[in-house]
């Protein structure tokens, strides 16, 4: 039997995966991919008065949100939220390497390098360190997603997000929005970019830039094509 293609999503906080690539995750899962997720922080640590029960509630929400797009949670690390810059990059990269070792993904999706949120930037660095192109690496592509709010709020002195890859999520936007319902504590009312209305609007804009009804957009960090490439199965 042909083994399943595997996609790994590495996100700083639970909700980033749904905001950044929830529609793509659902699309891949629907096409038979095994989609795994790794979170680097508990997602609530920096909030004033955050408690361990809040963290465990968030963990349950994350498991449900991941399931809503047909993926599975591989690992949730507990590195300090909004303070990943206090952790050596090597430690973050090693954690990702360990979490991904058995999964052996062909496709990796993670944060854009220049988001406003410091955790997003550090996770990007750690991911490209963990999946550096060694000869025996199974990874064929590393893609970077945008996170509505953090990607758009960065200083104008920093490089802007300039996507070159559009993935059609016309059929899976409902799954993305369903996943985001589990993160209601992070969602806001329009015109906030992290409102369901603006998430749909962004999908329509990204689609319109690619001749599609709705899309998620990605920067390409790295793509290898050799042998039997999985990229035709995206
Ligand atoms: Zn985040």
PDB file of C-alpha atoms and ligand atoms in Angstrom:
ATOM      1  CA  UNK A   1       0.000   0.000   0.000  1.00  0.00           C
ATOM      2  CA  UNK A   2       1.274   3.450  -0.876  1.00  0.00           C
ATOM      3  CA  UNK A   3       2.146   5.354   2.304  1.00  0.00           C
ATOM      4  CA  UNK A   4       0.286   8.574   2.986  1.00  0.00           C
ATOM      5  CA  UNK A   5       1.788  11.903   2.095  1.00  0.00           C
ATOM      6  CA  UNK A   6       2.476  13.950   5.193  1.00  0.00           C
ATOM      7  CA  UNK A   7       2.216  17.652   5.884  1.00  0.00           C
ATOM      8  CA  UNK A   8       3.478  19.182   9.110  1.00  0.00           C
ATOM      9  CA  UNK A   9       2.229  22.525  10.414  1.00  0.00           C
ATOM     10  CA  UNK A  10       4.464  24.190  13.001  1.00  0.00           C
ATOM     11  CA  UNK A  11       2.764  27.121  14.729  1.00  0.00           C
ATOM     12  CA  UNK A  12       3.771  29.318  17.636  1.00  0.00           C
ATOM     13  CA  UNK A  13       0.280  29.441  19.157  1.00  0.00           C
ATOM     14  CA  UNK A  14      -2.822  27.356  18.762  1.00  0.00           C
ATOM     15  CA  UNK A  15      -5.029  29.413  16.396  1.00  0.00           C
ATOM     16  CA  UNK A  16      -2.129  30.384  14.091  1.00  0.00           C
ATOM     17  CA  UNK A  17      -2.523  27.103  12.202  1.00  0.00           C
ATOM     18  CA  UNK A  18      -6.222  27.748  11.496  1.00  0.00           C
ATOM     19  CA  UNK A  19      -5.688  31.425  10.623  1.00  0.00           C
ATOM     20  CA  UNK A  20      -2.660  30.739   8.456  1.00  0.00           C
ATOM     21  CA  UNK A  21      -3.492  27.528   6.644  1.00  0.00           C
ATOM     22  CA  UNK A  22      -6.689  25.980   8.034  1.00  0.00           C
ATOM     23  CA  UNK A  23      -8.267  25.799   4.578  1.00  0.00           C
ATOM     24  CA  UNK A  24      -5.161  24.189   3.122  1.00  0.00           C
ATOM     25  CA  UNK A  25      -4.987  21.696   5.991  1.00  0.00           C
ATOM     26  CA  UNK A  26      -8.598  20.672   5.328  1.00  0.00           C
ATOM     27  CA  UNK A  27      -7.904  20.450   1.601  1.00  0.00           C
ATOM     28  CA  UNK A  28      -4.852  18.235   2.116  1.00  0.00           C
ATOM     29  CA  UNK A  29      -6.657  16.027   4.638  1.00  0.00           C
ATOM     30  CA  UNK A  30      -9.533  15.687   2.173  1.00  0.00           C
ATOM     31  CA  UNK A  31      -7.064  14.506  -0.456  1.00  0.00           C
ATOM     32  CA  UNK A  32      -5.757  11.784   1.843  1.00  0.00           C
ATOM     33  CA  UNK A  33      -2.758  13.535   3.360  1.00  0.00           C
ATOM     34  CA  UNK A  34      -1.816  12.888   6.964  1.00  0.00           C
ATOM     35  CA  UNK A  35      -1.685  16.415   8.425  1.00  0.00           C
ATOM     36  CA  UNK A  36       0.156  16.810  11.747  1.00  0.00           C
ATOM     37  CA  UNK A  37       0.420  19.891  13.921  1.00  0.00           C
ATOM     38  CA  UNK A  38       3.030  21.031  16.431  1.00  0.00           C
ATOM     39  CA  UNK A  39       2.400  24.010  18.727  1.00  0.00           C
ATOM     40  CA  UNK A  40       5.339  25.667  20.431  1.00  0.00           C
ATOM     41  CA  UNK A  41       3.603  27.533  23.313  1.00  0.00           C
ATOM     42  CA  UNK A  42       0.425  27.020  25.334  1.00  0.00           C
ATOM     43  CA  UNK A  43      -1.019  30.156  23.700  1.00  0.00           C
ATOM     44  CA  UNK A  44      -2.243  31.814  26.905  1.00  0.00           C
ATOM     45  CA  UNK A  45       0.909  32.395  28.951  1.00  0.00           C
ATOM     46  CA  UNK A  46       1.315  36.120  28.319  1.00  0.00           C
ATOM     47  CA  UNK A  47      -2.232  37.119  29.123  1.00  0.00           C
ATOM     48  CA  UNK A  48      -2.682  38.881  32.481  1.00  0.00           C
ATOM     49  CA  UNK A  49      -4.111  36.422  35.012  1.00  0.00           C
ATOM     50  CA  UNK A  50      -3.670  33.393  32.736  1.00  0.00           C
ATOM     51  CA  UNK A  51      -4.126  30.196  34.725  1.00  0.00           C
ATOM     52  CA  UNK A  52      -3.296  26.558  34.190  1.00  0.00           C
ATOM     53  CA  UNK A  53      -6.998  25.780  33.748  1.00  0.00           C
ATOM     54  CA  UNK A  54      -7.073  28.362  30.959  1.00  0.00           C
ATOM     55  CA  UNK A  55      -4.108  26.611  29.391  1.00  0.00           C
ATOM     56  CA  UNK A  56      -5.771  23.217  29.594  1.00  0.00           C
ATOM     57  CA  UNK A  57      -9.013  24.635  28.150  1.00  0.00           C
ATOM     58  CA  UNK A  58      -6.981  26.054  25.291  1.00  0.00           C
ATOM     59  CA  UNK A  59      -5.339  22.685  24.762  1.00  0.00           C
ATOM     60  CA  UNK A  60      -8.741  20.999  24.429  1.00  0.00           C
ATOM     61  CA  UNK A  61      -9.890  23.751  22.038  1.00  0.00           C
ATOM     62  CA  UNK A  62      -6.739  23.259  19.977  1.00  0.00           C
ATOM     63  CA  UNK A  63      -7.316  19.515  19.709  1.00  0.00           C
ATOM     64  CA  UNK A  64     -10.879  20.139  18.495  1.00  0.00           C
ATOM     65  CA  UNK A  65      -9.823  22.865  16.062  1.00  0.00           C
ATOM     66  CA  UNK A  66      -7.141  20.646  14.575  1.00  0.00           C
ATOM     67  CA  UNK A  67      -9.671  17.826  14.215  1.00  0.00           C
ATOM     68  CA  UNK A  68     -12.136  20.209  12.525  1.00  0.00           C
ATOM     69  CA  UNK A  69      -9.763  20.497   9.556  1.00  0.00           C
ATOM     70  CA  UNK A  70      -9.020  16.775   9.466  1.00  0.00           C
ATOM     71  CA  UNK A  71      -5.574  17.057  11.055  1.00  0.00           C
ATOM     72  CA  UNK A  72      -4.096  15.671  14.270  1.00  0.00           C
ATOM     73  CA  UNK A  73      -2.107  17.225  17.062  1.00  0.00           C
ATOM     74  CA  UNK A  74       1.346  15.657  17.224  1.00  0.00           C
ATOM     75  CA  UNK A  75       2.789  17.735  20.045  1.00  0.00           C
ATOM     76  CA  UNK A  76       2.067  20.840  22.098  1.00  0.00           C
ATOM     77  CA  UNK A  77       5.164  22.316  23.675  1.00  0.00           C
ATOM     78  CA  UNK A  78       5.069  24.656  26.630  1.00  0.00           C
ATOM     79  CA  UNK A  79       7.725  27.178  25.693  1.00  0.00           C
ATOM     80  CA  UNK A  80       7.011  30.679  27.105  1.00  0.00           C
ATOM     81  CA  UNK A  81       4.242  32.477  25.238  1.00  0.00           C
ATOM     82  CA  UNK A  82       5.255  35.828  23.744  1.00  0.00           C
ATOM     83  CA  UNK A  83       8.779  35.221  25.013  1.00  0.00           C
ATOM     84  CA  UNK A  84      10.307  32.657  22.669  1.00  0.00           C
ATOM     85  CA  UNK A  85      13.205  35.097  22.357  1.00  0.00           C
ATOM     86  CA  UNK A  86      14.148  34.004  25.907  1.00  0.00           C
ATOM     87  CA  UNK A  87      14.762  30.434  24.646  1.00  0.00           C
ATOM     88  CA  UNK A  88      17.920  29.520  22.702  1.00  0.00           C
ATOM     89  CA  UNK A  89      17.037  29.030  19.032  1.00  0.00           C
ATOM     90  CA  UNK A  90      18.855  25.699  19.084  1.00  0.00           C
ATOM     91  CA  UNK A  91      16.494  24.414  21.781  1.00  0.00           C
ATOM     92  CA  UNK A  92      13.438  25.370  19.699  1.00  0.00           C
ATOM     93  CA  UNK A  93      14.905  23.769  16.584  1.00  0.00           C
ATOM     94  CA  UNK A  94      15.781  20.567  18.456  1.00  0.00           C
ATOM     95  CA  UNK A  95      12.260  20.347  19.893  1.00  0.00           C
ATOM     96  CA  UNK A  96      10.816  20.618  16.375  1.00  0.00           C
ATOM     97  CA  UNK A  97      13.279  18.045  15.044  1.00  0.00           C
ATOM     98  CA  UNK A  98      12.322  15.585  17.780  1.00  0.00           C
ATOM     99  CA  UNK A  99       8.588  16.137  17.285  1.00  0.00           C
ATOM    100  CA  UNK A 100       8.926  15.623  13.519  1.00  0.00           C
ATOM    101  CA  UNK A 101      11.424  12.759  13.541  1.00  0.00           C
ATOM    102  CA  UNK A 102       8.921   9.900  13.266  1.00  0.00           C
ATOM    103  CA  UNK A 103       6.382  11.861  11.263  1.00  0.00           C
ATOM    104  CA  UNK A 104       8.854  12.544   8.410  1.00  0.00           C
ATOM    105  CA  UNK A 105       6.784  15.121   6.456  1.00  0.00           C
ATOM    106  CA  UNK A 106       7.240  15.913   2.777  1.00  0.00           C
ATOM    107  CA  UNK A 107       5.614  19.325   3.230  1.00  0.00           C
ATOM    108  CA  UNK A 108       6.150  21.796   6.083  1.00  0.00           C
ATOM    109  CA  UNK A 109       4.012  24.894   6.700  1.00  0.00           C
ATOM    110  CA  UNK A 110       5.005  27.580   9.160  1.00  0.00           C
ATOM    111  CA  UNK A 111       5.106  31.296   9.924  1.00  0.00           C
ATOM    112  CA  UNK A 112       6.278  34.118   7.697  1.00  0.00           C
ATOM    113  CA  UNK A 113       9.715  35.389   8.763  1.00  0.00           C
ATOM    114  CA  UNK A 114       8.706  38.993   9.504  1.00  0.00           C
ATOM    115  CA  UNK A 115       5.486  38.900  11.524  1.00  0.00           C
ATOM    116  CA  UNK A 116       5.055  41.430  14.311  1.00  0.00           C
ATOM    117  CA  UNK A 117       4.730  38.666  16.906  1.00  0.00           C
ATOM    118  CA  UNK A 118       8.164  37.673  18.161  1.00  0.00           C
ATOM    119  CA  UNK A 119       7.155  34.026  18.659  1.00  0.00           C
ATOM    120  CA  UNK A 120       6.141  33.784  14.999  1.00  0.00           C
ATOM    121  CA  UNK A 121       9.542  35.056  13.896  1.00  0.00           C
ATOM    122  CA  UNK A 122      11.405  32.682  16.183  1.00  0.00           C
ATOM    123  CA  UNK A 123       9.336  29.693  15.072  1.00  0.00           C
ATOM    124  CA  UNK A 124      10.110  30.535  11.448  1.00  0.00           C
ATOM    125  CA  UNK A 125      13.826  30.548  12.253  1.00  0.00           C
ATOM    126  CA  UNK A 126      13.593  27.343  14.257  1.00  0.00           C
ATOM    127  CA  UNK A 127      11.664  25.564  11.491  1.00  0.00           C
ATOM    128  CA  UNK A 128      14.104  26.421   8.741  1.00  0.00           C
ATOM    129  CA  UNK A 129      16.905  25.339  11.072  1.00  0.00           C
ATOM    130  CA  UNK A 130      15.186  22.052  11.932  1.00  0.00           C
ATOM    131  CA  UNK A 131      14.402  21.306   8.275  1.00  0.00           C
ATOM    132  CA  UNK A 132      17.613  22.500   6.690  1.00  0.00           C
ATOM    133  CA  UNK A 133      18.154  20.646   3.429  1.00  0.00           C
ATOM    134  CA  UNK A 134      20.196  17.632   4.471  1.00  0.00           C
ATOM    135  CA  UNK A 135      20.635  14.886   1.851  1.00  0.00           C
ATOM    136  CA  UNK A 136      18.427  12.424   3.761  1.00  0.00           C
ATOM    137  CA  UNK A 137      15.623  14.904   4.545  1.00  0.00           C
ATOM    138  CA  UNK A 138      12.151  13.839   3.371  1.00  0.00           C
ATOM    139  CA  UNK A 139      11.021  17.493   3.175  1.00  0.00           C
ATOM    140  CA  UNK A 140      10.341  18.673  -0.378  1.00  0.00           C
ATOM    141  CA  UNK A 141       8.816  22.043   0.400  1.00  0.00           C
ATOM    142  CA  UNK A 142       8.650  24.600   3.193  1.00  0.00           C
ATOM    143  CA  UNK A 143       5.850  27.146   2.842  1.00  0.00           C
ATOM    144  CA  UNK A 144       5.198  30.240   4.954  1.00  0.00           C
ATOM    145  CA  UNK A 145       1.676  31.428   5.756  1.00  0.00           C
ATOM    146  CA  UNK A 146       0.321  34.782   6.871  1.00  0.00           C
ATOM    147  CA  UNK A 147      -1.523  35.234  10.162  1.00  0.00           C
ATOM    148  CA  UNK A 148      -4.263  37.846   9.873  1.00  0.00           C
ATOM    149  CA  UNK A 149      -3.262  40.657  12.269  1.00  0.00           C
ATOM    150  CA  UNK A 150       0.357  39.726  13.066  1.00  0.00           C
ATOM    151  CA  UNK A 151       1.588  39.638   9.463  1.00  0.00           C
ATOM    152  CA  UNK A 152      -0.092  42.917   8.521  1.00  0.00           C
ATOM    153  CA  UNK A 153       0.851  44.795  11.679  1.00  0.00           C
ATOM    154  CA  UNK A 154       4.619  44.582  11.327  1.00  0.00           C
ATOM    155  CA  UNK A 155       6.721  47.725  11.015  1.00  0.00           C
ATOM    156  CA  UNK A 156       6.762  49.211   7.516  1.00  0.00           C
ATOM    157  CA  UNK A 157      10.558  49.071   7.781  1.00  0.00           C
ATOM    158  CA  UNK A 158      10.389  45.273   7.579  1.00  0.00           C
ATOM    159  CA  UNK A 159       9.898  43.237   4.391  1.00  0.00           C
ATOM    160  CA  UNK A 160       6.233  42.766   3.524  1.00  0.00           C
ATOM    161  CA  UNK A 161       4.550  39.397   2.951  1.00  0.00           C
ATOM    162  CA  UNK A 162       4.730  38.749  -0.789  1.00  0.00           C
ATOM    163  CA  UNK A 163       3.016  35.456  -1.535  1.00  0.00           C
ATOM    164  CA  UNK A 164       3.729  33.570  -4.722  1.00  0.00           C
ATOM    165  CA  UNK A 165       1.743  30.407  -4.102  1.00  0.00           C
ATOM    166  CA  UNK A 166      -2.059  30.320  -3.864  1.00  0.00           C
ATOM    167  CA  UNK A 167      -3.930  27.266  -2.674  1.00  0.00           C
ATOM    168  CA  UNK A 168      -7.614  27.048  -3.561  1.00  0.00           C
ATOM    169  CA  UNK A 169      -9.716  26.828  -0.386  1.00  0.00           C
ATOM    170  CA  UNK A 170     -13.078  27.536  -1.983  1.00  0.00           C
ATOM    171  CA  UNK A 171     -14.315  24.158  -0.766  1.00  0.00           C
ATOM    172  CA  UNK A 172     -12.699  24.250   2.660  1.00  0.00           C
ATOM    173  CA  UNK A 173     -13.280  27.774   3.988  1.00  0.00           C
ATOM    174  CA  UNK A 174     -16.191  26.421   6.090  1.00  0.00           C
ATOM    175  CA  UNK A 175     -13.807  23.967   7.796  1.00  0.00           C
ATOM    176  CA  UNK A 176     -11.352  26.797   8.461  1.00  0.00           C
ATOM    177  CA  UNK A 177     -14.099  28.934  10.002  1.00  0.00           C
ATOM    178  CA  UNK A 178     -15.335  25.941  12.017  1.00  0.00           C
ATOM    179  CA  UNK A 179     -11.826  25.472  13.426  1.00  0.00           C
ATOM    180  CA  UNK A 180     -11.644  29.157  14.336  1.00  0.00           C
ATOM    181  CA  UNK A 181     -14.869  28.877  16.337  1.00  0.00           C
ATOM    182  CA  UNK A 182     -12.912  26.829  18.887  1.00  0.00           C
ATOM    183  CA  UNK A 183     -10.630  29.824  19.331  1.00  0.00           C
ATOM    184  CA  UNK A 184     -13.444  32.267  20.077  1.00  0.00           C
ATOM    185  CA  UNK A 185     -11.316  33.916  22.805  1.00  0.00           C
ATOM    186  CA  UNK A 186      -8.916  35.068  20.071  1.00  0.00           C
ATOM    187  CA  UNK A 187     -11.556  36.133  17.578  1.00  0.00           C
ATOM    188  CA  UNK A 188     -12.828  39.714  17.376  1.00  0.00           C
ATOM    189  CA  UNK A 189     -15.579  41.707  15.680  1.00  0.00           C
ATOM    190  CA  UNK A 190     -15.089  43.328  12.263  1.00  0.00           C
ATOM    191  CA  UNK A 191     -13.217  45.291  11.100  1.00  0.00           C
ATOM    192  CA  UNK A 192     -10.594  43.484  13.199  1.00  0.00           C
ATOM    193  CA  UNK A 193      -8.558  41.247  10.858  1.00  0.00           C
ATOM    194  CA  UNK A 194      -9.150  38.293  13.183  1.00  0.00           C
ATOM    195  CA  UNK A 195     -12.936  38.316  12.718  1.00  0.00           C
ATOM    196  CA  UNK A 196     -14.716  35.607  10.699  1.00  0.00           C
ATOM    197  CA  UNK A 197     -15.889  38.282   8.228  1.00  0.00           C
ATOM    198  CA  UNK A 198     -12.356  39.534   7.575  1.00  0.00           C
ATOM    199  CA  UNK A 199     -10.925  36.008   7.427  1.00  0.00           C
ATOM    200  CA  UNK A 200     -13.410  35.293   4.645  1.00  0.00           C
ATOM    201  CA  UNK A 201     -12.611  38.653   3.021  1.00  0.00           C
ATOM    202  CA  UNK A 202      -8.898  37.831   3.056  1.00  0.00           C
ATOM    203  CA  UNK A 203      -9.607  34.443   1.469  1.00  0.00           C
ATOM    204  CA  UNK A 204     -11.567  36.226  -1.279  1.00  0.00           C
ATOM    205  CA  UNK A 205      -8.805  38.791  -1.845  1.00  0.00           C
ATOM    206  CA  UNK A 206      -6.102  36.106  -1.949  1.00  0.00           C
ATOM    207  CA  UNK A 207      -8.325  34.163  -4.322  1.00  0.00           C
ATOM    208  CA  UNK A 208      -8.878  37.189  -6.551  1.00  0.00           C
ATOM    209  CA  UNK A 209      -5.126  37.666  -6.852  1.00  0.00           C
ATOM    210  CA  UNK A 210      -4.887  34.174  -8.311  1.00  0.00           C
ATOM    211  CA  UNK A 211      -8.047  33.876 -10.379  1.00  0.00           C
ATOM    212  CA  UNK A 212      -9.738  31.746  -7.717  1.00  0.00           C
ATOM    213  CA  UNK A 213     -12.846  32.291  -5.633  1.00  0.00           C
ATOM    214  CA  UNK A 214     -11.000  31.818  -2.343  1.00  0.00           C
ATOM    215  CA  UNK A 215      -7.413  31.017  -1.503  1.00  0.00           C
ATOM    216  CA  UNK A 216      -4.739  30.940   1.142  1.00  0.00           C
ATOM    217  CA  UNK A 217      -1.474  32.523   0.084  1.00  0.00           C
ATOM    218  CA  UNK A 218       2.061  31.409   0.871  1.00  0.00           C
ATOM    219  CA  UNK A 219       5.620  32.494   0.448  1.00  0.00           C
ATOM    220  CA  UNK A 220       7.891  29.669  -0.648  1.00  0.00           C
ATOM    221  CA  UNK A 221      10.861  29.171   1.616  1.00  0.00           C
ATOM    222  CA  UNK A 222      12.175  26.160  -0.258  1.00  0.00           C
ATOM    223  CA  UNK A 223      11.006  23.675  -2.858  1.00  0.00           C
ATOM    224  CA  UNK A 224      12.879  20.627  -4.159  1.00  0.00           C
ATOM    225  CA  UNK A 225      11.673  18.689  -7.146  1.00  0.00           C
ATOM    226  CA  UNK A 226      13.329  15.329  -7.645  1.00  0.00           C
ATOM    227  CA  UNK A 227      12.238  11.739  -8.151  1.00  0.00           C
ATOM    228  CA  UNK A 228       8.506  11.389  -7.576  1.00  0.00           C
ATOM    229  CA  UNK A 229       7.609  14.815  -6.289  1.00  0.00           C
ATOM    230  CA  UNK A 230       4.596  15.177  -3.997  1.00  0.00           C
ATOM    231  CA  UNK A 231       3.950  18.725  -5.139  1.00  0.00           C
ATOM    232  CA  UNK A 232       1.432  17.685  -7.750  1.00  0.00           C
ATOM    233  CA  UNK A 233      -0.706  16.386  -4.876  1.00  0.00           C
ATOM    234  CA  UNK A 234      -1.146  19.709  -3.085  1.00  0.00           C
TER     235      UNK A 234
HETATM  236 ZN1  LIG B   1       0.420  33.491  17.034  1.00  0.00          ZN
END
